[in-house]
Short mmCIF file of C-alpha atoms in Angstrom, two decimals:
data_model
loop_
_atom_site.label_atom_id
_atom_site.label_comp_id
_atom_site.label_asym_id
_atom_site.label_seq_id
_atom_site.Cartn_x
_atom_site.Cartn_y
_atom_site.Cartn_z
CA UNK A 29 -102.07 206.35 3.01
CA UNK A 30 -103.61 202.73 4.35
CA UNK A 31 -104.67 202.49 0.21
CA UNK A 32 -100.92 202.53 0.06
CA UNK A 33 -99.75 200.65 2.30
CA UNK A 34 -102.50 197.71 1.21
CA UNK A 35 -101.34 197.91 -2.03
CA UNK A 36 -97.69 197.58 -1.52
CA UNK A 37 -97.80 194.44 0.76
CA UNK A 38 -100.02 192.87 -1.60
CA UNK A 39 -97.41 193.25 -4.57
CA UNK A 40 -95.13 192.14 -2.12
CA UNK A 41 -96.28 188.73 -1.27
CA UNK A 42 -97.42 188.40 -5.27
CA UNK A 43 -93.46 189.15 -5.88
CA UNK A 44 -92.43 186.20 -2.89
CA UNK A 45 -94.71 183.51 -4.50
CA UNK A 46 -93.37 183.92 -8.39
CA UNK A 47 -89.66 184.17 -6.85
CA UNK A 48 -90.35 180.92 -5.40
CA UNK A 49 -91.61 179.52 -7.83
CA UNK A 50 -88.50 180.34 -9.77
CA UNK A 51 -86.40 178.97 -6.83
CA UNK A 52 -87.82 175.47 -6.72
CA UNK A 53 -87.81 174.16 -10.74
CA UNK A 54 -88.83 170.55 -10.89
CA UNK A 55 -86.00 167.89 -10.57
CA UNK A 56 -85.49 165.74 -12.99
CA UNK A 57 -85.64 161.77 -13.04
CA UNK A 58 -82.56 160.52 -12.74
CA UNK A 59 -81.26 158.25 -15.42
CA UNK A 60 -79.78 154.22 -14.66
CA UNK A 61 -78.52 151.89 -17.01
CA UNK A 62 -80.47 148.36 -16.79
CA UNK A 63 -80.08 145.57 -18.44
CA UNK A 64 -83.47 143.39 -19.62
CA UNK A 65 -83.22 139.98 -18.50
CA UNK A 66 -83.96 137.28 -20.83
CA UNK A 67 -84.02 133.31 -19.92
CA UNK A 68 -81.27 130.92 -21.46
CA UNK A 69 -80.43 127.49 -21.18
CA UNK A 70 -77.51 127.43 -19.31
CA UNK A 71 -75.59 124.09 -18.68
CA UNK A 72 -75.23 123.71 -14.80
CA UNK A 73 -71.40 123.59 -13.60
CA UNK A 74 -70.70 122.94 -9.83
CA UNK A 75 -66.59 123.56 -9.16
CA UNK A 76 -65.49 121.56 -6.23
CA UNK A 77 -62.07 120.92 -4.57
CA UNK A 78 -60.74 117.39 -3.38
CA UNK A 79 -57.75 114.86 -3.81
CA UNK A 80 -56.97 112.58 -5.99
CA UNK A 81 -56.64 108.85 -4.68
CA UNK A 82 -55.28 105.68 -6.05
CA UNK A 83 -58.16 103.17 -7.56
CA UNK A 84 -56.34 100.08 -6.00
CA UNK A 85 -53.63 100.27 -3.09
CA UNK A 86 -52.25 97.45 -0.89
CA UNK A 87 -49.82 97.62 1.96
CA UNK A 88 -47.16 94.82 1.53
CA UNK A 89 -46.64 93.61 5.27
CA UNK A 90 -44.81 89.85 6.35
CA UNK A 91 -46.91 86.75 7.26
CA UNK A 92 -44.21 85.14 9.19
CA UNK A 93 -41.73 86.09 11.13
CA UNK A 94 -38.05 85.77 10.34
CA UNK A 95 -34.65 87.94 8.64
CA UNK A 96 -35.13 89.48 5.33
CA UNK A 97 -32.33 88.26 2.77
CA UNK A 98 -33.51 89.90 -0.23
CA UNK A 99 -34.87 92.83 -1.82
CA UNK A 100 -35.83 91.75 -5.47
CA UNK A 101 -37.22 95.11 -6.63
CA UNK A 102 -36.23 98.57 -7.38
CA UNK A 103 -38.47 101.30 -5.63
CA UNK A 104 -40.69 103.54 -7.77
CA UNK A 105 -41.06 100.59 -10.22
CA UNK A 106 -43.87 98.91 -11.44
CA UNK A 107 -44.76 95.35 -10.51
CA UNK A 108 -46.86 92.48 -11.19
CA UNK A 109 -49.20 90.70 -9.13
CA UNK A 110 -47.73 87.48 -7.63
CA UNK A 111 -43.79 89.44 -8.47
CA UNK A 112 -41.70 88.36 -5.85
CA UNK A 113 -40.39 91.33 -3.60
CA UNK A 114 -38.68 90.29 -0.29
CA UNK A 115 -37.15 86.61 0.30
CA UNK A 116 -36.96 86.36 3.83
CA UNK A 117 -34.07 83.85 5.27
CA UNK A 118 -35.86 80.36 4.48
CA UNK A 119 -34.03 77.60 6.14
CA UNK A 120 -35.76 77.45 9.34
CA UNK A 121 -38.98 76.93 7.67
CA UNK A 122 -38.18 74.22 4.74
CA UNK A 123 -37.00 72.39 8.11
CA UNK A 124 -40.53 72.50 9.74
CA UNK A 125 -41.80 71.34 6.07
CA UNK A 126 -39.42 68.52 5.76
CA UNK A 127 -40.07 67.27 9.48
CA UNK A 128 -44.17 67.45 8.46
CA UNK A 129 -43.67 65.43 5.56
CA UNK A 130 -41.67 62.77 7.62
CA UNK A 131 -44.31 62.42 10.00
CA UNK A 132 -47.22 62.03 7.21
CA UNK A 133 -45.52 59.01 5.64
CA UNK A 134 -44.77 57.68 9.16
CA UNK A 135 -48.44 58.13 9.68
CA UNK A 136 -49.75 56.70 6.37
CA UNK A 137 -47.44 53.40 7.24
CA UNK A 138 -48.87 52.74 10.39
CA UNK A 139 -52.31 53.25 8.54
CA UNK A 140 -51.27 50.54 5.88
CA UNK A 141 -49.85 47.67 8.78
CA UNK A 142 -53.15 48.85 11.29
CA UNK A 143 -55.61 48.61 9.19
CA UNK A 144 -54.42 45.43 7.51
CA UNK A 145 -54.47 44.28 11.06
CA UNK A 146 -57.95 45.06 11.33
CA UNK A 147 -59.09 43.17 8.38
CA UNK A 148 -57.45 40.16 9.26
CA UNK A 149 -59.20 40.25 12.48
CA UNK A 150 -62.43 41.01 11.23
CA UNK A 151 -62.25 37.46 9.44
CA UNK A 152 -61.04 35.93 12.18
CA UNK A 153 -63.74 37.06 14.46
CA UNK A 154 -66.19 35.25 12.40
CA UNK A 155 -64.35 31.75 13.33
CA UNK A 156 -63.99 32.91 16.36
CA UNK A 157 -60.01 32.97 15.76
CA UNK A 158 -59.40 36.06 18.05
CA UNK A 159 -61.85 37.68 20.44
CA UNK A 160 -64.09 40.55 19.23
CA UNK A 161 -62.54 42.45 22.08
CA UNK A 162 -59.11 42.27 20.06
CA UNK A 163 -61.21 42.66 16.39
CA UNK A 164 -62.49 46.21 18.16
CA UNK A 165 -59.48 47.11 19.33
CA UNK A 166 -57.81 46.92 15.97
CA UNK A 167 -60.53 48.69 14.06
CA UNK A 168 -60.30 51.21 16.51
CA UNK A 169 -56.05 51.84 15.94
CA UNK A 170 -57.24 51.68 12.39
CA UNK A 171 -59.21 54.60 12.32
CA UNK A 172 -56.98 56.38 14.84
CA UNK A 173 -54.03 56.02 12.34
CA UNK A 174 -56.25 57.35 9.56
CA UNK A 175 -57.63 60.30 11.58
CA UNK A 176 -53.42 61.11 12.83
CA UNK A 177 -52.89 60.83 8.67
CA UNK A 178 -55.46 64.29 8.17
CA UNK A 179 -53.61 65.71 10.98
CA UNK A 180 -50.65 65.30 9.72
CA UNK A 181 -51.74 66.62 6.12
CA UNK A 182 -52.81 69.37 7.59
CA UNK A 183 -49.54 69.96 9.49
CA UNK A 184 -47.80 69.53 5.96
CA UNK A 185 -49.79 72.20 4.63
CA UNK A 186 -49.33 74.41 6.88
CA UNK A 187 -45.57 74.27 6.96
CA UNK A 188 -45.91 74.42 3.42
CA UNK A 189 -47.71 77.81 3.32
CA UNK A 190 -45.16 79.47 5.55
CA UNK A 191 -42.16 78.20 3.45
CA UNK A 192 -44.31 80.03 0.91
CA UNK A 193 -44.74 83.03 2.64
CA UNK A 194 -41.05 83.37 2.98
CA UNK A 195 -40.85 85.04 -0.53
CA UNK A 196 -43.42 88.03 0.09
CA UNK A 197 -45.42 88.31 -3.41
CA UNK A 198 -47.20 91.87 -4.42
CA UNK A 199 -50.61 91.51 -3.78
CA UNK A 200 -51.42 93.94 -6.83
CA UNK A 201 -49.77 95.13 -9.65
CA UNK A 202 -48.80 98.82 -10.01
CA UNK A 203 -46.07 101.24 -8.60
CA UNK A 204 -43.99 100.34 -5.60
CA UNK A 205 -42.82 103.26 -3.38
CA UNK A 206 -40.41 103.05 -1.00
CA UNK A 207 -38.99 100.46 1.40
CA UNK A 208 -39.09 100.43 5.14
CA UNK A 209 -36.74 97.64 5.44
CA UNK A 210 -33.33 96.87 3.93
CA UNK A 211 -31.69 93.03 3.88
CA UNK A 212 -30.53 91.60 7.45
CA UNK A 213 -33.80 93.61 8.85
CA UNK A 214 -36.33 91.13 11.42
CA UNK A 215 -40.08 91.28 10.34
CA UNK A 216 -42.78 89.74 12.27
CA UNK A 217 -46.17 88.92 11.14
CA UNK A 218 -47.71 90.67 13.94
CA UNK A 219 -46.06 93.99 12.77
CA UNK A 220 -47.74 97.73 12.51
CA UNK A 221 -45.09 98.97 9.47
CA UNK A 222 -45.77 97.69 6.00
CA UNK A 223 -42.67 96.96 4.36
CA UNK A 224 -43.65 98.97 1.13
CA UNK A 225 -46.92 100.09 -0.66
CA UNK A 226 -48.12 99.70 -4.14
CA UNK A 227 -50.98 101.71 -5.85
CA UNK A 228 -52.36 101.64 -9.06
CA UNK A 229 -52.17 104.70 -10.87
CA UNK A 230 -53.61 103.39 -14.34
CA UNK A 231 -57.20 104.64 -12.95
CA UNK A 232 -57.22 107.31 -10.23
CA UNK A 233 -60.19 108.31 -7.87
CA UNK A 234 -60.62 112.12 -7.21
CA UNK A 235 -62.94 112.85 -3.53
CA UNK A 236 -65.23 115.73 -4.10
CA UNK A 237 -66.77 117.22 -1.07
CA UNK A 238 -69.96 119.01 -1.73
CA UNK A 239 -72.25 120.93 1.19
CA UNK A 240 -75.56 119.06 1.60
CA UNK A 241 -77.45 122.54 1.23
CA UNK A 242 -76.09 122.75 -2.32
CA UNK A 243 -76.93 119.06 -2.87
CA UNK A 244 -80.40 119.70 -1.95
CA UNK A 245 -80.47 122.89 -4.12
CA UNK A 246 -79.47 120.88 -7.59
CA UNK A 247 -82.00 117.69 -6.96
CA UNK A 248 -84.61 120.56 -6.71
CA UNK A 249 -83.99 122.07 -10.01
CA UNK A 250 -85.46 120.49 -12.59
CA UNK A 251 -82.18 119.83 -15.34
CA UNK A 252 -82.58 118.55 -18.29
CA UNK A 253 -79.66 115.65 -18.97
CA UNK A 254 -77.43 115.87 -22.09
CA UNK A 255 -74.50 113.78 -23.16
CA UNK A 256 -71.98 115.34 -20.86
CA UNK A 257 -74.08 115.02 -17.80
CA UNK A 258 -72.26 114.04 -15.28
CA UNK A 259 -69.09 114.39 -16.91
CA UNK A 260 -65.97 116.26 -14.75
CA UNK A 261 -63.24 118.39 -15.71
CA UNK A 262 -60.13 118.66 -13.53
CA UNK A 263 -57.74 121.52 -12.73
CA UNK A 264 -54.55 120.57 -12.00
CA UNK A 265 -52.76 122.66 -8.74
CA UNK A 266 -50.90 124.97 -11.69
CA UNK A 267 -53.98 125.59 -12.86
CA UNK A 268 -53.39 123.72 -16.27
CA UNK A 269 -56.76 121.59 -17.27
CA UNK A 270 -56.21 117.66 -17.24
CA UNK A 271 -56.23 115.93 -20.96
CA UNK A 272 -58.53 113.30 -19.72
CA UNK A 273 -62.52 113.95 -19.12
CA UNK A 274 -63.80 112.02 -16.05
CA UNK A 275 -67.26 110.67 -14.99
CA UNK A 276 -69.18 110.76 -11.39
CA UNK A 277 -69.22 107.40 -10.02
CA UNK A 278 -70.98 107.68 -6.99
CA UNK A 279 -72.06 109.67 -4.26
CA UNK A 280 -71.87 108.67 -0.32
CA UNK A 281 -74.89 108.31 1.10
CA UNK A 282 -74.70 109.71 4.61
CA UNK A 283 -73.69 113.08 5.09
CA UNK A 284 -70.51 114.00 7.84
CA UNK A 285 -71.60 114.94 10.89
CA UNK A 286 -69.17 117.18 11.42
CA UNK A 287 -68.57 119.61 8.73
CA UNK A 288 -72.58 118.93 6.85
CA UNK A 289 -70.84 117.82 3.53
CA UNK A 290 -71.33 115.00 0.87
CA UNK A 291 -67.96 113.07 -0.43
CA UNK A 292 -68.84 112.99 -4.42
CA UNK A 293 -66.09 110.14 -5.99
CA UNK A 294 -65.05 110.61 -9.92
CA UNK A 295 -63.53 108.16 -11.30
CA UNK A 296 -60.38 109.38 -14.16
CA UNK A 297 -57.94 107.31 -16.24
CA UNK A 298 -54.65 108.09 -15.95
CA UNK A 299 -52.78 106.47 -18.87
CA UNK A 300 -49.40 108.97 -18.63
CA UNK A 301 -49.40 108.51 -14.95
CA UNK A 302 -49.71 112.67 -14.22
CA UNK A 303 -52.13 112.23 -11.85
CA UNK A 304 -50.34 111.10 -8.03
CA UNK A 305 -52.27 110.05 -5.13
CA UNK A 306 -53.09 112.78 -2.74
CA UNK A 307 -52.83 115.87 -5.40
CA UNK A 308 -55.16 118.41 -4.55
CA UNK A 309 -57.14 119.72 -7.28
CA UNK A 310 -60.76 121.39 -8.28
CA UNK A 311 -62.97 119.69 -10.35
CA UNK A 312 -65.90 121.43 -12.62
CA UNK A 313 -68.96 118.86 -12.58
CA UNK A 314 -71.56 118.84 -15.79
CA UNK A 315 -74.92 118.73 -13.85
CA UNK A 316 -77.45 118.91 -16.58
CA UNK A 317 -78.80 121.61 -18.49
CA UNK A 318 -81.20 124.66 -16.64
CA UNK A 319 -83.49 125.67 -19.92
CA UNK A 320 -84.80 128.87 -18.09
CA UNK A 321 -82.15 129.90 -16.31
CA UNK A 322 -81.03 133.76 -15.81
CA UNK A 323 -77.83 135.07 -15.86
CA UNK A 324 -77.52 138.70 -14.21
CA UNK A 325 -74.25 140.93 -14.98
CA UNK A 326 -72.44 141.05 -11.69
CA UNK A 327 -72.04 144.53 -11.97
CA UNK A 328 -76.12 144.40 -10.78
CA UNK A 329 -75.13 142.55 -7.80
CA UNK A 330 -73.91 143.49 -4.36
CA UNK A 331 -73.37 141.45 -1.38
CA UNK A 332 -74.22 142.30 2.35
CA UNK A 333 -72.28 141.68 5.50
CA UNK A 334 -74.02 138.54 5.92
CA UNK A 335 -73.27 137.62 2.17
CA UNK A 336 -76.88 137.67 1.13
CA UNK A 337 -77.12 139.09 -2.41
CA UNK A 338 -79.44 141.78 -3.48
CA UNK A 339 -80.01 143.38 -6.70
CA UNK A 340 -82.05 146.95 -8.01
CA UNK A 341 -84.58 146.83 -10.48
CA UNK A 342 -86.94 149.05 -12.14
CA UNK A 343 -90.54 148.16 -11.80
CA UNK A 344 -93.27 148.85 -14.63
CA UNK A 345 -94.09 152.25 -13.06
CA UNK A 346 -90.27 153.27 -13.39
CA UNK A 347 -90.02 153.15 -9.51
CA UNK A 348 -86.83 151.42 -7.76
CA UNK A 349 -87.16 148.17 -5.97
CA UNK A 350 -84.63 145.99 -4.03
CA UNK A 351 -84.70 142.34 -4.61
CA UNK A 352 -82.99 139.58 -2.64
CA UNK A 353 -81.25 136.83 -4.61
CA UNK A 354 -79.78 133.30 -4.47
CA UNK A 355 -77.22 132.95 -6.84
CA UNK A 356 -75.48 129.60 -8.17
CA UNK A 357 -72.41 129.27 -10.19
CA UNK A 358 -70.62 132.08 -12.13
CA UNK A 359 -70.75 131.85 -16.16
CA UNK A 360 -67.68 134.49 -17.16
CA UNK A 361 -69.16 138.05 -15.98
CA UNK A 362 -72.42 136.75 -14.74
CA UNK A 363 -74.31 135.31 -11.87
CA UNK A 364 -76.54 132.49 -12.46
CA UNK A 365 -79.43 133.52 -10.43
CA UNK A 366 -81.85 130.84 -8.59
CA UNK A 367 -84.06 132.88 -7.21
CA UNK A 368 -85.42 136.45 -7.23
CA UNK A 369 -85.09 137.87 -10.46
CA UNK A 370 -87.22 136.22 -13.96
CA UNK A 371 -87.19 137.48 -17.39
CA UNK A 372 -88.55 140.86 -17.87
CA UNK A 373 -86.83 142.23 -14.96
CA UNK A 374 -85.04 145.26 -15.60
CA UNK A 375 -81.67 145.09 -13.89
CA UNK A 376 -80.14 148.22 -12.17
CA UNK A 377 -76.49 148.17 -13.55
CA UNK A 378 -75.22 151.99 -13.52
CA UNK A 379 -75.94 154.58 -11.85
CA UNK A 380 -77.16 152.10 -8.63
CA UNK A 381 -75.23 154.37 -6.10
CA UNK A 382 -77.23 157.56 -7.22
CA UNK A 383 -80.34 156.10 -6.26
CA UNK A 384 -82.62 155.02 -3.45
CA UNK A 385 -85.67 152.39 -3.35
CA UNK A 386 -88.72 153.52 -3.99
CA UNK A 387 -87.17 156.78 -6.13
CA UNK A 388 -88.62 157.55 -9.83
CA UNK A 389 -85.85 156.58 -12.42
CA UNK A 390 -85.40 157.14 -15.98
CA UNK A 391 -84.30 153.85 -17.30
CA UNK A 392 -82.10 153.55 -20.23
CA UNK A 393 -81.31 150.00 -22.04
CA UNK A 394 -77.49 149.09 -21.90
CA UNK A 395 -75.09 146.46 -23.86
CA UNK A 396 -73.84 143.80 -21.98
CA UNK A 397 -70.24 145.42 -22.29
CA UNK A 398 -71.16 148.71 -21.33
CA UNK A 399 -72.72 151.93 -23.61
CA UNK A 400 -76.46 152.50 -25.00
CA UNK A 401 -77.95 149.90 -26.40
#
């Protein structure tokens, strides 16, 4: 009976360990579509927002004070340099001119008699005709009269620049906008308000602002130049594409203090006039060319709560790893990736949720739009 019993428990636990065996089959690798990285060259394109300025603008303000008579232009039109704009009521001031031109000639005749005097009595000195004390005396009114003369002169000319300033002259040529004063106003040459302001529109500024992080991040990469380095495209705020390619004039070179950015100018002409001063626009920059660059699919990409990017790949044992990326500028459905990925890396782009880091993966090649390769 124990020969049995012995016997039965033994085909017992002989029956356990195949039925177990049966129960656990080994799992399978699971499969993920990755993409092989390759290296490019890749032109470098930096899209940045600003406003568009005017190249030249002047305020138009009084330099005397007085009534404005005339308005000899039409706002919104354009206007030479030197056009006359504003007359302002002159009558007051040809008066001040008139009475410094009396007194010049009044001073250049006592000049003439004086010093005529003074001659004389240098001769007569000599003979002993008059004393020197009288000779001195007249030399001296001589050269008084000559020295009232420049005083004079300049009095004159000074009259004679505010009868001038009495017609106010643009100071530029380009558009005029609109006037602050109408005829009968008062202006004073001490005033805050200009009377109008004119900008030139045939060239137009655009102010980039660019972080100084992503300043430093270009002049580290080494990019090769071409013939559109440099060069910016502008979006319009429809999002149409300005006709006219612009170039990077300069770049400031102190950073603001308080928001750690970099004010890039370009410079655009503006022949049609469709650019306006203060537009706000974006503008797509031509840094160079990256010759090694790598572009990821952004379907490989996620994004943390912090916004740090990280990407899976599959190393050479077929094990899943987690990378963390810098990323640059977008190129259609890819990232342009700075750091963290090179070629040969073997990009995670379906079938990411399914897995974990560190798992064993059965990677299969995809096209760039999707499906086996």
């Amino acid at each position: 009976m124990k020969y049995i019993t012995t016997t039965f428990a033994a085909l017992f636990l002989l029956s356990g360990c195949d039925n177990a065996q049966t129960s656990a089959p080994q799992r399978p690798e699971q499969e993920v579509g990755v993409v092989t990285l390759k290296s490019q060259p890749v032109s470098v394109v930096s899209e940045l927002t600003g406003r568009t300025t005017a190249a030249m603008s002047a305020e138009v303000r009084p330099q005397v004070t007085g009534i404005i008579q005339k308005r000899l232009f039409n706002e919104g039109d354009n206007v030479k340099a030197g056009q006359a704009l504003y007359q302002i009521e002159a009558d007051s001031f040809r008066a001040t001119w008139n009475e410094a031109a009396a007194a010049l000639k009044q001073a250049q005749a006592l000049v003439t008699a004086d010093c005529s005097k003074a001659q004389r009595y240098a001769q007569l000195v000599k003979e002993n005709g008059v004393s020197r004390q009288d000779a001195d005396d007249a030399a001296s009114t001589c050269a008084q009269d000559k020295a009232s003369v420049e005083s004079k002169k300049a009095a004159l000319e000074s009259a004679r620049i505010n009868l001038n300033w009495t017609t106010i002259a643009a100071p530029i040529a380009g558009r005029i906008g609109i006037s602050s004063v109408t005829p009968g106003a008062l202006v004073s040459a001490e005033q805050t308000t200009a009377l109008a302001t004119i900008r030139s529109l045939d060239t137009m500024y655009v102010d980039l602002t660019r972080s100084s992080v992503d300043l430093l991040r270009l002049r580290k990469q080494s990019l090769a130049t071409n013939s559109d380095a440099m060069n910016v495209t502008l979006i319009l705020e429809d999002g149409s594409t300005y006709s006219e390619k612009g170039r990077l004039a300069l770049t400031e070179v102190a950073v603001d203090e308080s928001t750690g950015s970099v004010t890039l100018r370009a410079v655009f002409p503006n022949p049609k006039q469709q650019l306006l001063p203060g537009m706000f626009v974006r503008a797509k920059v031509d840094e160079g060319i990256m010759n090694d660059a790598i572009l990821a699919p952004q379907q490989g990409i996620t994004r943390d709560t912090k916004g740090t990017a990280t990407a899976l790949v599959v190393s050479a044992d077929n094990k899943v790893e987690q990378r963390e990326l810098e990323t640059g500028e977008t190129y259609g459905d890819k990232w342009l990736v700075l750091r963290g990925l090179k070629t040969g890396d073997k990009l995670i782009v379906e079938g990411s949720a399914k897995v974990v880091v560190g798992q064993q993966v059965k990677p299969v090649e995809v096209k760039a739009n999707g499906g086996n390769a």
